[in-house]
CSV table of C-alpha atoms in Angstrom, one decimal:
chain,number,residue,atom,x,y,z
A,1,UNK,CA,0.0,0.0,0.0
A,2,UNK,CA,3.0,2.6,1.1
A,3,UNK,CA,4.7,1.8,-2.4
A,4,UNK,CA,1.5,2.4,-4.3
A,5,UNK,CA,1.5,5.7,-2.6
A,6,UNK,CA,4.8,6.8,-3.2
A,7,UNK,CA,4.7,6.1,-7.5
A,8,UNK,CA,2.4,8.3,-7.8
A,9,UNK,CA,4.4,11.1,-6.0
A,10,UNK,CA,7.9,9.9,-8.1
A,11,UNK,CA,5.7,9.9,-11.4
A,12,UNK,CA,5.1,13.3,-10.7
A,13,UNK,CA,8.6,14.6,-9.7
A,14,UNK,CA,9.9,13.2,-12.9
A,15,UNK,CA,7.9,15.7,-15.4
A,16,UNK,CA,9.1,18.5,-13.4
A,17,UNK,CA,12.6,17.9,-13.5
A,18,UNK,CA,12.1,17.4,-17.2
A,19,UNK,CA,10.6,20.6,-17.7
A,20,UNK,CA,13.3,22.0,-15.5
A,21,UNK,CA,15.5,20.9,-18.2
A,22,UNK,CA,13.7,22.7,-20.7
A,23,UNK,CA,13.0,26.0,-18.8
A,24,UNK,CA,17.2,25.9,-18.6
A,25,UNK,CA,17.4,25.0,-22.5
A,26,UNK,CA,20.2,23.2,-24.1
A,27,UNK,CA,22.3,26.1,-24.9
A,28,UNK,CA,22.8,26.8,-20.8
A,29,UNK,CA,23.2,23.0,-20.1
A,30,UNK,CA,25.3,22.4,-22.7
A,31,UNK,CA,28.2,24.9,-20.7
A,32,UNK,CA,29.9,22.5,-19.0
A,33,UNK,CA,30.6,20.2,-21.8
A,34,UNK,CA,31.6,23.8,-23.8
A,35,UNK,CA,34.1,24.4,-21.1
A,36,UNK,CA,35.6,20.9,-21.2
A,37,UNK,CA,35.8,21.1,-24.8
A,38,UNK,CA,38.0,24.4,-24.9
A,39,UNK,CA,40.4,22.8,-22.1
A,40,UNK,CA,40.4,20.1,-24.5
A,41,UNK,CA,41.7,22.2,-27.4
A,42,UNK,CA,44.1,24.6,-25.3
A,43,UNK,CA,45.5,21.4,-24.7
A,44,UNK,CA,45.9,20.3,-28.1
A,45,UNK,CA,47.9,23.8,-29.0
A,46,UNK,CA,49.8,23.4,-26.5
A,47,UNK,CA,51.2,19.6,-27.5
A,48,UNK,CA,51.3,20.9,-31.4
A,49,UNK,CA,53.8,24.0,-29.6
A,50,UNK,CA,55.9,21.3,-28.4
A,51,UNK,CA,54.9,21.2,-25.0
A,52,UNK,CA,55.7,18.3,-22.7
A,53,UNK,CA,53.1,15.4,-21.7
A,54,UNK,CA,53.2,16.9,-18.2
A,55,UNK,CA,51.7,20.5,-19.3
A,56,UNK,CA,49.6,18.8,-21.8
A,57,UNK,CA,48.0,17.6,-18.7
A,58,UNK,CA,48.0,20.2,-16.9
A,59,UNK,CA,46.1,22.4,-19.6
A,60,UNK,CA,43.5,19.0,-19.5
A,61,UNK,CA,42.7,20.1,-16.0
A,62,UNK,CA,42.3,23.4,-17.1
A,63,UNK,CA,39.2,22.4,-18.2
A,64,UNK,CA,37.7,21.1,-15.2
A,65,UNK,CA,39.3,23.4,-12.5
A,66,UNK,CA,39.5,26.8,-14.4
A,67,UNK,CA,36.5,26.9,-17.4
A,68,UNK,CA,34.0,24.7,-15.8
A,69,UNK,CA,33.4,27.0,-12.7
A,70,UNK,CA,33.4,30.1,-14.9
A,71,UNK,CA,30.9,28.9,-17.6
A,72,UNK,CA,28.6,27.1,-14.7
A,73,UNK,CA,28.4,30.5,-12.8
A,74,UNK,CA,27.6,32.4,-15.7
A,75,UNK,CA,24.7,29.5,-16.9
A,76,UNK,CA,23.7,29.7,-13.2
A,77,UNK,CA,22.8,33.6,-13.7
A,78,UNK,CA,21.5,33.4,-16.5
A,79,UNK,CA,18.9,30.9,-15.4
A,80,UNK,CA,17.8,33.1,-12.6
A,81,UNK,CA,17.3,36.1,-14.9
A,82,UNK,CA,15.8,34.5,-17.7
A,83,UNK,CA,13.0,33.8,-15.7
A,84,UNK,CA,10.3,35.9,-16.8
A,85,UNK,CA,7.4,34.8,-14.9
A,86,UNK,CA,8.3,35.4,-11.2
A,87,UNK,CA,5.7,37.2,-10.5
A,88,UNK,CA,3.4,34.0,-11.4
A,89,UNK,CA,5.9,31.8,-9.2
A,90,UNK,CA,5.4,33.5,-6.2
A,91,UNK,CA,1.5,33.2,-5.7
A,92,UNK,CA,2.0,29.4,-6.6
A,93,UNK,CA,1.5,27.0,-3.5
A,94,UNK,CA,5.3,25.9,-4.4
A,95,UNK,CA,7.7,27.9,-3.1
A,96,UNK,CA,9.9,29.7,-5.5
A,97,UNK,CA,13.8,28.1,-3.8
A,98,UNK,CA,12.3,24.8,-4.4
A,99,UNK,CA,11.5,25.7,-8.2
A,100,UNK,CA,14.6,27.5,-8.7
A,101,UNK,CA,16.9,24.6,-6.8
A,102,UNK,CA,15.0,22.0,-9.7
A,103,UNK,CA,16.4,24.3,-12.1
A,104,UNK,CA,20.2,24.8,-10.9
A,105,UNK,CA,20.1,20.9,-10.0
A,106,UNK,CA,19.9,20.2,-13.9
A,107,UNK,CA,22.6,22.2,-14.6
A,108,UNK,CA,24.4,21.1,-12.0
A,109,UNK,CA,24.0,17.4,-12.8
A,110,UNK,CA,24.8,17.9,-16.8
A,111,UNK,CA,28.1,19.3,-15.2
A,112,UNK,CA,28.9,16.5,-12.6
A,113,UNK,CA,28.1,13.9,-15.8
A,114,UNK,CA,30.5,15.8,-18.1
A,115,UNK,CA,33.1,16.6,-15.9
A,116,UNK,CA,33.3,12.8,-14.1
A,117,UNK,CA,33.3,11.2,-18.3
A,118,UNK,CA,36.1,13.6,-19.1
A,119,UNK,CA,37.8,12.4,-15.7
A,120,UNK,CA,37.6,8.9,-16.4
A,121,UNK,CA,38.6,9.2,-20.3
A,122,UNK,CA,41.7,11.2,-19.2
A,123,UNK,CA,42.3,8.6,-16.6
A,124,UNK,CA,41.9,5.7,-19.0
A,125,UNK,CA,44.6,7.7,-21.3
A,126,UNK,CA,47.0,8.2,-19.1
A,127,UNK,CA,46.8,12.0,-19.3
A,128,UNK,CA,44.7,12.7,-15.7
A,129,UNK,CA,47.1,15.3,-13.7
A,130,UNK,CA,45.5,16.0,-10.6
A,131,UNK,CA,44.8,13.2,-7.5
A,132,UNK,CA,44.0,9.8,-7.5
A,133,UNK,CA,40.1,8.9,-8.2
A,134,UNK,CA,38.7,8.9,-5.0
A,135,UNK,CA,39.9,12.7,-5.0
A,136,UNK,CA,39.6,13.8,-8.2
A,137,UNK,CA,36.0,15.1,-7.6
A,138,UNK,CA,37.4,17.7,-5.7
A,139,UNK,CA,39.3,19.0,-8.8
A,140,UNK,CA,36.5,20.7,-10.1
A,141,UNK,CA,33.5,20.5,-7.8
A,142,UNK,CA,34.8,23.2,-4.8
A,143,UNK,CA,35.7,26.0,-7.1
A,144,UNK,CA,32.5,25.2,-9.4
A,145,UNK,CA,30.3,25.8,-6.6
A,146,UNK,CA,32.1,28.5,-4.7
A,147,UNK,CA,31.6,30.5,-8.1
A,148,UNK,CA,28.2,29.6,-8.8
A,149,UNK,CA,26.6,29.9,-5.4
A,150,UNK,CA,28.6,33.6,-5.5
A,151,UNK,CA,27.1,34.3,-8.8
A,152,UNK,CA,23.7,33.4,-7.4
A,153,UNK,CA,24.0,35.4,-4.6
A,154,UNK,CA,25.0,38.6,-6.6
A,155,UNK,CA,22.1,37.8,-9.0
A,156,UNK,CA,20.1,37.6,-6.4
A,157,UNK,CA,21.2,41.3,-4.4
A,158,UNK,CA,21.7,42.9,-7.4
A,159,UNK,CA,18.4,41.6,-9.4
A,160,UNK,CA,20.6,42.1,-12.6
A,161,UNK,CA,22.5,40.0,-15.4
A,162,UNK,CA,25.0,43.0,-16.1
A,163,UNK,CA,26.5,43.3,-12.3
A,164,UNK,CA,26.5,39.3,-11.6
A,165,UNK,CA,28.2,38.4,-14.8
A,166,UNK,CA,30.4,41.1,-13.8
A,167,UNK,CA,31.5,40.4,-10.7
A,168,UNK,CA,31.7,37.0,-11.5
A,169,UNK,CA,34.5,37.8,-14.2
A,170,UNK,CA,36.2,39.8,-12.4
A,171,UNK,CA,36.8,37.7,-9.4
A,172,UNK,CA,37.8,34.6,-11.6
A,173,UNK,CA,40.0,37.0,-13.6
A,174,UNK,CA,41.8,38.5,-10.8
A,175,UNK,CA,42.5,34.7,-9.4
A,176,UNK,CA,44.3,34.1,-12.4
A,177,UNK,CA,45.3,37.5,-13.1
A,178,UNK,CA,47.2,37.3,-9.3
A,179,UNK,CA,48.2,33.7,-8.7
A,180,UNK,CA,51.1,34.2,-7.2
A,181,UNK,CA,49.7,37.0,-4.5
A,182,UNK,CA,47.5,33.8,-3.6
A,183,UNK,CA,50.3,31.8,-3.5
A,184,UNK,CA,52.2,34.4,-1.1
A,185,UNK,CA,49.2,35.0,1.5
A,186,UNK,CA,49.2,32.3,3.4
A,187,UNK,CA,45.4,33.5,4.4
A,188,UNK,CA,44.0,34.0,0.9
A,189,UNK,CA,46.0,30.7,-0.7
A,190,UNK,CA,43.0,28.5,1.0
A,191,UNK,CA,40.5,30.3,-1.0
A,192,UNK,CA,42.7,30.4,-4.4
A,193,UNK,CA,40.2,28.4,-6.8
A,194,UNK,CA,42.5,27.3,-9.7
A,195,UNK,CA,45.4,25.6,-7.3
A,196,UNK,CA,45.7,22.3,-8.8
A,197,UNK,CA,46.7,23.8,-11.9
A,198,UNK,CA,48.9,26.3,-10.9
A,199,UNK,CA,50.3,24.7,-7.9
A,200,UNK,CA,49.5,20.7,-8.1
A,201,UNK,CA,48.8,18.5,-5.6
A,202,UNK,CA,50.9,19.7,-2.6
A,203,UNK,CA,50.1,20.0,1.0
A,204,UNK,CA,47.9,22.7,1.2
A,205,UNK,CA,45.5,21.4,-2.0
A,206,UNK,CA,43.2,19.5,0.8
A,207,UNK,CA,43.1,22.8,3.0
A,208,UNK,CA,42.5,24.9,-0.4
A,209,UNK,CA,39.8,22.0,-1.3
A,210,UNK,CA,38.0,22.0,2.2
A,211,UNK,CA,38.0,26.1,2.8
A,212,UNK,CA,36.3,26.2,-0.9
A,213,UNK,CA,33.8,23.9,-0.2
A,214,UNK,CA,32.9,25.2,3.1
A,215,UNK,CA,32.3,28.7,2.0
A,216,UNK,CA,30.8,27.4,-0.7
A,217,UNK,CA,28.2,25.8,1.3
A,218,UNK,CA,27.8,29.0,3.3
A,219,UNK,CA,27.4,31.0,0.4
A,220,UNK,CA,24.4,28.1,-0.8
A,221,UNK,CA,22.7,28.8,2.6
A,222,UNK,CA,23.1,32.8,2.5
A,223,UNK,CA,21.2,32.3,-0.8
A,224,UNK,CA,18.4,30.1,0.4
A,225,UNK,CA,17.7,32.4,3.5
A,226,UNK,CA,17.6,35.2,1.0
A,227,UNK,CA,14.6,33.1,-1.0
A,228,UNK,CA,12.7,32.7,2.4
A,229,UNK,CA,11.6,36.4,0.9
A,230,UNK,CA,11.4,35.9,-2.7
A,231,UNK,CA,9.7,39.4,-3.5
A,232,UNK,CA,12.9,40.6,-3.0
A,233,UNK,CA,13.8,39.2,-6.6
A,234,UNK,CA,11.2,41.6,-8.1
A,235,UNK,CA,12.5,43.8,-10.5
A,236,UNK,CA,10.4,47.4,-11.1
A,237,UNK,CA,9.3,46.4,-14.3
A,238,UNK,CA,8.1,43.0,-12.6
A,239,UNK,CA,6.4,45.0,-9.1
C-alpha cells in the first residue's frame, strides 16, 4: 500500500525535472561540456607547440578546474534572470527556492556527468594530472560551486544580469590574473580556486579544497535564506 503511494508522488517529480530541463534550455546545459571542450583544445595547441606530456596535462585540468566554474556561474545567472514569470511563481503553492533549486540541479548534474566522463577518459589515457580517483572530484566541484553559489547570490542582491556576470569575471580573472599574490598570502591561498593547476597537488591542496567547499556551502545557505523572501527578486518592471 506505502509503495503504491509513493509512484504516484515519483511519477510526478519526474515531469518537473524534465521541464526544469527545458526552462534551462540546451544552450545553458550544454556549458559545461563547452568548457571541457575548450580545455580540450588549449591542450591540443599546446602539444602541437611542443609542450611536454606533463603540461599537456595540466592544460587538460584546465578544463575542469579553471573553465568549468566560470561557464557554470555564468549559466547559473542566467537561469535566474531569464526567468520571466516570477511574479506567477510567487502566488504558486510551491515555493519559489524549491522551483529555482529543480532548475540549478539540472545544470548542476549535466556538469557532474560531463566533468566525471572527461575524468575517467583522461584517466583511462594516461593523461589525468590532478589526484587519484577517490579525490579527483574535488578537482572541479569546490571551485565550481564556490563561483556559482557567489554568482547566485550577486544575481540575487543585485536583481541584474550586467552586475553578476560582472563580478563574476572579475573575481575569476583577478585569481588568475594574481596567482602568485594567492600563493604568497598564506590566508587568501585557501580560497585560491584554480590551485591544482597552478600549484599541483601539494600540501595545502586539501586545505584549499575544504575552505572552498565550506564557504561554498555557506554561500548556498546565504542564498536560500535570502529566498525565504522571494519578493525581493522583483525587478520594477516585474512590481
Amino acid at each position: 500500500m506505502k509503495s503504491e503511494l509513493i509512484r504516484p508522488i515519483q511519477n510526478r517529480r519526474l515531469p518537473l525535472w524534465r521541464y526544469e530541463a527545458r526552462r534551462a534550455g540546451w544552450t545553458l546545459l550544454a556549458a559545461p561540456l563547452t568548457a571541457l571542450l575548450v580545455g580540450v583544445a588549449l591542450a591540443l595547441l599546446a602539444a602541437n607547440g611542443g609542450s611536454s606530456r606533463d603540461q599537456v596535462g595540466r592544460m587538460l585540468l584546465a578544463g575542469p578546474e579553471v573553465l568549468l566554474p566560470l561557464t557554470t556561474g555564468m549559466a547559473a545567472v542566467s537561469m535566474l534572470a531569464r526567468d520571466g514569470c516570477r511574479e506567477l511563481q510567487l502566488s504558486l503553492p510551491t515555493r519559489y527556492a524549491v522551483t529555482l533549486g529543480r532548475r540549478l540541479g539540472t545544470l548542476a548534474l549535466a556538469g557532474a556527468v560531463c566533468t566525471l566522463l572527461f575524468s575517467a577518459i583522461l584517466g583511462l589515457t594516461g593523461l589525468w594530472a590532478g589526484p587519484g580517483p577517490l579525490a579527483s572530484t574535488l578537482v572541479w566541484l569546490p571551485p565550481t560551486l564556490w563561483l556559482a553559489a557567489l554568482a547566485v547570490l550577486v544575481g540575487i542582491l543585485g536583481r541584474s544580469l550586467v552586475v553578476a556576470t560582472t563580478v563574476v569575471a572579475v573575481v575569476w580573472l583577478g585569481e588568475l590574473l594574481f596567482a602568485a599574490w594567492f600563493a604568497a598570502e598564506g590566508w587568501a591561498r585557501p580560497f585560491f580556486l584554480f590551485t591544482t593547476v597552478r600549484f599541483g597537488v601539494d600540501g595545502d591542496w586539501w586545505t584549499n579544497r575544504l575552505a572552498l567547499t565550506a564557504s561554498g556551502l555557506l554561500i548556498v545557505v546565504v542564498v536560500a535564506l535570502l529566498l525565504r523572501r522571494p519578493h525581493q527578486l522583483l525587478t520594477e518592471e516585474e512590481v
